[in-house]
Coordinates of C-alpha atoms in Angstrom, one line a residue:
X471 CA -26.8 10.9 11.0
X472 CA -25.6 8.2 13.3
X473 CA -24.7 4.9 12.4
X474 CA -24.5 1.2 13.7
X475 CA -21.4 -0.8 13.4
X476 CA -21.4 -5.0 14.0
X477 CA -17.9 -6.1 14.2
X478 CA -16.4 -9.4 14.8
X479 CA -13.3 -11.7 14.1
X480 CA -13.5 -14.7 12.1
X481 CA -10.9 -17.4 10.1
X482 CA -10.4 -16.5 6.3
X483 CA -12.1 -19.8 5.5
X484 CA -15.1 -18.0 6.4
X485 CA -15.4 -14.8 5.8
X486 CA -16.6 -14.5 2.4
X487 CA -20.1 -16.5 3.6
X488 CA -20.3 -14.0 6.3
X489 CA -19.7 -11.5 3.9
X490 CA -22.6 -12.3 1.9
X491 CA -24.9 -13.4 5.2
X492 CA -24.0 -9.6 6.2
X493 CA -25.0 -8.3 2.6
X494 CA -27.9 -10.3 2.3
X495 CA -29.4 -8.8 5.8
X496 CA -29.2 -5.1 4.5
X497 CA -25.5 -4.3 5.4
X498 CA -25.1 -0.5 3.7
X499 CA -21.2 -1.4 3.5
X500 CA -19.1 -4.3 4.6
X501 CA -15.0 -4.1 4.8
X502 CA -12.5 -6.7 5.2
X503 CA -9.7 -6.1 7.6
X504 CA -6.6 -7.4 9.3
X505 CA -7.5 -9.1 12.9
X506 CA -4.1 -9.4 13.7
X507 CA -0.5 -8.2 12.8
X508 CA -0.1 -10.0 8.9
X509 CA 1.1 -7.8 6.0
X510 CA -0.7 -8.4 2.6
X511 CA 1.4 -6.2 0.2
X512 CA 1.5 -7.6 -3.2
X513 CA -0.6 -10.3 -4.2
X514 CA -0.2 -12.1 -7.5
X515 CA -2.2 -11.9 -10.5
X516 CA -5.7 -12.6 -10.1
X517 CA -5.4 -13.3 -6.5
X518 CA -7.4 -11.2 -3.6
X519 CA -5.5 -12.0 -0.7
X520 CA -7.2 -12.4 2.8
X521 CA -5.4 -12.8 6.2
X522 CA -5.8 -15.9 8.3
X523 CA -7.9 -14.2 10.8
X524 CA -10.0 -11.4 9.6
X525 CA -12.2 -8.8 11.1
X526 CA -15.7 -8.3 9.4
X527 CA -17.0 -4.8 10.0
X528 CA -20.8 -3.9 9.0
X529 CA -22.5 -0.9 8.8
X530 CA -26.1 -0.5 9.6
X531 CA -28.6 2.8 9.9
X532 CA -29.4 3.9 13.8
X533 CA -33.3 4.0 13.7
X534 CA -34.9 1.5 15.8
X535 CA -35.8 -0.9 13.0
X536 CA -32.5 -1.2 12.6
X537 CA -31.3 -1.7 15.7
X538 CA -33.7 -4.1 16.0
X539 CA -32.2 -6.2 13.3
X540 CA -28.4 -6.0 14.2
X541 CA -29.1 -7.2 17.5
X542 CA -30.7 -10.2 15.9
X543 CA -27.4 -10.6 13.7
X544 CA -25.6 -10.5 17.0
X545 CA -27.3 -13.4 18.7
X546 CA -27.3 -15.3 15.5
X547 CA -23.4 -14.6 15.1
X548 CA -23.1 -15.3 18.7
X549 CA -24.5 -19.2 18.2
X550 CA -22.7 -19.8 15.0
X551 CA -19.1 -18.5 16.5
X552 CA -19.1 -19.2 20.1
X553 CA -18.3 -14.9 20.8
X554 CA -21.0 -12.4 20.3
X555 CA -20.0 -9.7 18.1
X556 CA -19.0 -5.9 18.9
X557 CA -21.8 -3.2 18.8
X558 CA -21.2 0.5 18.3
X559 CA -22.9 3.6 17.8
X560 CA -20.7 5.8 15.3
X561 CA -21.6 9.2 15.0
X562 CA -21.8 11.4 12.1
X563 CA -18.5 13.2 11.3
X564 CA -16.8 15.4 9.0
X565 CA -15.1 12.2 7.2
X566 CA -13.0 14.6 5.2
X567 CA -11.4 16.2 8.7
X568 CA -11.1 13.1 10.3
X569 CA -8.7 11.7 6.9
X570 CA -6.8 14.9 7.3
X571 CA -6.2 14.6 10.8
X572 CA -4.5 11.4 10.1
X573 CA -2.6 11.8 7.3
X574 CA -0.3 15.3 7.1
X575 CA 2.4 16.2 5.3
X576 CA 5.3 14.1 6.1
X577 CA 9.0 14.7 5.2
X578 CA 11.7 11.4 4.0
X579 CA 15.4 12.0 4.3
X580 CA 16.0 15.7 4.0
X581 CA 13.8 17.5 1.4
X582 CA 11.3 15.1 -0.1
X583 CA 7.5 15.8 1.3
X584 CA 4.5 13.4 0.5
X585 CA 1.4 16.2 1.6
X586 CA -2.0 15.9 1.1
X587 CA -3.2 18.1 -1.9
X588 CA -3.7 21.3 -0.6
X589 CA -1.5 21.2 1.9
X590 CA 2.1 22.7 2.0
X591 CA 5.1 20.5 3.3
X592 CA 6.9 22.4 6.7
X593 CA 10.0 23.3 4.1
X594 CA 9.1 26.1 1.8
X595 CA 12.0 24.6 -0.1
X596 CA 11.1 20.6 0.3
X597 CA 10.1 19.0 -3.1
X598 CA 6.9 17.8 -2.5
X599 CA 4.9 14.8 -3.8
X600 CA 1.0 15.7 -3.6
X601 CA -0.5 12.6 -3.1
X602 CA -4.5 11.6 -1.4
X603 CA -5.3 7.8 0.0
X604 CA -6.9 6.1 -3.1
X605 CA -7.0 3.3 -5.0
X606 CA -3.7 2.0 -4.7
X607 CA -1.3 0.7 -1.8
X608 CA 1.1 3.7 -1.1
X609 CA 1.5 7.0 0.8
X610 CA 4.7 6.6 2.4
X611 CA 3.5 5.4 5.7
X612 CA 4.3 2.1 5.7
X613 CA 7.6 1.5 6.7
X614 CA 8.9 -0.1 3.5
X615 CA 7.7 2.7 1.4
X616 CA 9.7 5.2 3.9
X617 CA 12.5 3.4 3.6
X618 CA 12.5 3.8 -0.3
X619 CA 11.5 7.3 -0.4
X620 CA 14.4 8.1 1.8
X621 CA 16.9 6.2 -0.1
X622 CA 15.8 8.0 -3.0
X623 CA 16.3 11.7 -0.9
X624 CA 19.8 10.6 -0.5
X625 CA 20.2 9.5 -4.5
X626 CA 21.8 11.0 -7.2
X627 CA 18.8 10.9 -9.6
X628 CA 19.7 13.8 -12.1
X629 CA 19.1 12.5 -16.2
X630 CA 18.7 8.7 -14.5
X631 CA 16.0 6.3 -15.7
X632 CA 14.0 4.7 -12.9
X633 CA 12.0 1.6 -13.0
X634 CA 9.4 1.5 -10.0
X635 CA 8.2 -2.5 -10.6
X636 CA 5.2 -2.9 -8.3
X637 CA 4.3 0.4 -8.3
X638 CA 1.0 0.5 -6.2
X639 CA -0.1 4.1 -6.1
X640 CA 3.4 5.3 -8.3
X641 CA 4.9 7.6 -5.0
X642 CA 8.2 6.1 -5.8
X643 CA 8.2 6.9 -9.6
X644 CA 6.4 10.0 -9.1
X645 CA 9.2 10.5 -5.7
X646 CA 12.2 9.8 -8.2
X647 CA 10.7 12.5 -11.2
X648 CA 10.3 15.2 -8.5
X649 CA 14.1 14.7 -7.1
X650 CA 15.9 15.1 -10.9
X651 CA 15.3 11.7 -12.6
X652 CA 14.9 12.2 -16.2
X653 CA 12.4 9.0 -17.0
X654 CA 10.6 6.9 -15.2
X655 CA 9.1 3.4 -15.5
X656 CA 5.9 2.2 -13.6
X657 CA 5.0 -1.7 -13.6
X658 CA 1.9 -3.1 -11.9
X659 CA -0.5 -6.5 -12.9
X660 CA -2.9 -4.3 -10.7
X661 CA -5.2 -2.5 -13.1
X662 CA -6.5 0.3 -10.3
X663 CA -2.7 0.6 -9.2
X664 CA -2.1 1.6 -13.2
X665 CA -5.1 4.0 -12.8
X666 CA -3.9 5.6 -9.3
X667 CA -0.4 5.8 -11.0
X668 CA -1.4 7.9 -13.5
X669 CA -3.7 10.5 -12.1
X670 CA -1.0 10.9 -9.5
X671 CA 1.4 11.7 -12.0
X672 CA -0.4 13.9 -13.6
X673 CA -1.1 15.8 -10.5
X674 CA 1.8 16.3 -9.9
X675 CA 2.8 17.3 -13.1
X676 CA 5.6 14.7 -14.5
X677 CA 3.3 12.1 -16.3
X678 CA 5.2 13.3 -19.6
X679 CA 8.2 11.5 -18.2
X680 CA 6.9 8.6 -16.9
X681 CA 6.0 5.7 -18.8
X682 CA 3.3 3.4 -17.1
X683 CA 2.9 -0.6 -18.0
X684 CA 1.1 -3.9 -16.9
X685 CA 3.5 -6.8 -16.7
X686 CA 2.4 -8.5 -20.0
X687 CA 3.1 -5.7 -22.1
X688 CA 6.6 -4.2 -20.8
X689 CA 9.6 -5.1 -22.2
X690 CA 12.7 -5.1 -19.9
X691 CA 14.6 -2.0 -20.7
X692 CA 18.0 -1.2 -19.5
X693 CA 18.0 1.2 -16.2
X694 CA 19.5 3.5 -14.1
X695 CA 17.6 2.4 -11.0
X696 CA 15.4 -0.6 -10.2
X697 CA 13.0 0.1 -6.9
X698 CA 10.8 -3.0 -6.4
X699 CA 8.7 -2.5 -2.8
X700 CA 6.9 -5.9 -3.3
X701 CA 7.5 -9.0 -1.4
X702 CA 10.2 -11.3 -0.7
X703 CA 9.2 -14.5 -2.5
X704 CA 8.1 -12.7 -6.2
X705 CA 11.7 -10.6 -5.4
X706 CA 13.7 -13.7 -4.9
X707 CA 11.7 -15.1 -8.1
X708 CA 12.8 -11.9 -9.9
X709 CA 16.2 -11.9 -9.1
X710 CA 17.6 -12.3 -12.7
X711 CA 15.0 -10.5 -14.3
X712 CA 15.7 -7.1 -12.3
X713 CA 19.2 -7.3 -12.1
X714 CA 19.8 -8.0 -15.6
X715 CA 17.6 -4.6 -16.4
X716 CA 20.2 -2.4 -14.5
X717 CA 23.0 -0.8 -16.4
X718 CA 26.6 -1.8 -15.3
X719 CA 26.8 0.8 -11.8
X720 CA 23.5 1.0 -11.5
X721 CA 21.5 0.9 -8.2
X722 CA 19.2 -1.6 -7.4
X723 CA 16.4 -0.8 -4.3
X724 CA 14.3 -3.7 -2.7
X725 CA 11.9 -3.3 0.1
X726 CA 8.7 -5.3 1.5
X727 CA 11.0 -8.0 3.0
X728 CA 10.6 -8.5 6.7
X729 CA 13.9 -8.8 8.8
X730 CA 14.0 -12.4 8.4
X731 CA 14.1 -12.5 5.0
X732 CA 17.0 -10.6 4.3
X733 CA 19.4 -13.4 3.9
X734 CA 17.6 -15.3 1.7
X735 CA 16.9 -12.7 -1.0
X736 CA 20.0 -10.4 -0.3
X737 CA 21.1 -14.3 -1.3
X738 CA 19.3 -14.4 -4.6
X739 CA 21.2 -10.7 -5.8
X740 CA 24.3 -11.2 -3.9
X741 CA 26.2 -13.2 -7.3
X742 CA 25.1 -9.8 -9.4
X743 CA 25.2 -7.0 -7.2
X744 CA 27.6 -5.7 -4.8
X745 CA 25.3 -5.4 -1.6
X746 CA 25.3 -2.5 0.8
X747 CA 24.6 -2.4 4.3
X748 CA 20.3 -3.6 4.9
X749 CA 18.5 -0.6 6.2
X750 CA 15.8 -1.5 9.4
X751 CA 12.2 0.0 10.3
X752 CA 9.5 -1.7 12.2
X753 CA 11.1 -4.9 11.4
X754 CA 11.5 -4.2 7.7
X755 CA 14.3 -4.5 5.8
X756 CA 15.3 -2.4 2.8
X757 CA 18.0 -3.9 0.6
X758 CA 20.5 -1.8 -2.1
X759 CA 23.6 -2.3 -3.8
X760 CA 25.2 -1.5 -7.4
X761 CA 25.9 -4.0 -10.2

């Protein structure tokens, strides 16, 4: 069946009245998205973290009752925020065809593969993370993600311990496993990230060497390999933390710093590690080096 779809753009301040407004009027699902260019990675405990201009998108039924009532919602949006809102007639789809038309089997560096399960990677030979959009941030498509997963590609990960802190959907741990690491560590204060983690894991068959943790509970072991794909100001703030968990010669692997960041947390590692040349996509930085 065909469906209606009332979209518009408000400030943050707003949107959770709108939300409930929306919800109130018989809204069969409501979502919460970016309305402009503003990354929201890795919010801190407890937080749910809204950009400063956000699009509200709700769904409605296509019968003319319906219709009827989300052309009321438009006039009244209309008065209370100067713009009328966007109408659109969706219709019915395969959803499952449309998700797999967007998301394939994608290769970092030269043999890793994060595929859709089911699918096989273009390399008979790639190692392949299987791995479905889900509860957590993470499939490799963001640029900071790519960044890690290729730095990993090009690792030496053969009986290494890897701690993945931030871990989001666990591709990176579950990424380091599949390339030779002998153990890995997964840390997230993000309770359906520690869910996604572990089914992912065990999907792809290495949840018997990874160890998964929140925050409050983990103890800071000595590693191999730190990857931390989070953002720059809890990465500055963990600066002693992480390096001091690294074995001497060990690699340390940040990501979800923006371009003009770099200097200011390659400054917060720079008196523990030695740095390596910053590695650029899409205006993200990812930054290595070995204590």
């Amino acid at each position: 069946m065909p469906w209606l779809q009332l979209a518009f753009d408000v400030p943050r301040d707003q949107a959770d009245t709108l939300e409930q407004y929306l919800e109130l009027a018989g809204a069969l699902s409501i979502t919460l998205g970016d309305a402009g260019d503003e990354p929201q990675l890795e919010p801190d405990p407890g937080e749910t973290p809204l950009w400063s201009e956000v699009t509200l998108t709700a769904l409605f039924e296509s019968d003319p009752e319906s219709a009827a009532l989300v052309e009321r919602l438009a006039l009244d949006l209309a008065a209370r925020l100067g713009e009328r809102p966007r109408i659109h007639r969706i219709e019915d789809q395969v959803w499952e065809r449309v998700w797999l038309d967007t998301f394939k089997p994608t290769r970092f560096g030269q043999r890793l593969w994060v595929c859709p399960h089911g699918q096989p990677p273009g390399d008979p030979n790639g190692v392949v993370v299987a791995l479905d959009p889900g509860l957590a941030f993470g499939t490799g498509h963001h640029a900071t993600t790519a960044l890690c997963l290729e730095w990993l590609d090009g690792a030496d990960l053969a009986g290494k311990t890897v701690l993945d802190f931030g871990c989001g959907s666990g591709i990176l741990a579950i990424a380091a496993l599949k390339l030779g690491a002998a153990r890995a560590i997964a840390v997230d204060h993000d309770p359906q990230a520690l869910t996604a983690t572990h089914d992912n894991a065990q999907a792809n068959g290495v949840l018997d060497r990874l160890e998964i943790f929140a925050p409050e509970s983990f103890t800071d072991p000595s590693v191999d390999i730190v990857l931390a794909n989070i953002l720059a100001g809890p990465l500055i703030a963990l600066a002693p933390r992480l390096s001091a968990m690294l074995v001497p010669g060990g690699d340390l692997v940040l990501s979800g710093v923006l371009t003009e960041q770099v200097e200011a947390v390659s400054a917060a590692y720079a008196e523990r590690v030695r740095l390596a040349a910053t590695r650029i996509r899409d205006d993200w930085a990812l930054i290595s080096g070995r204590r």
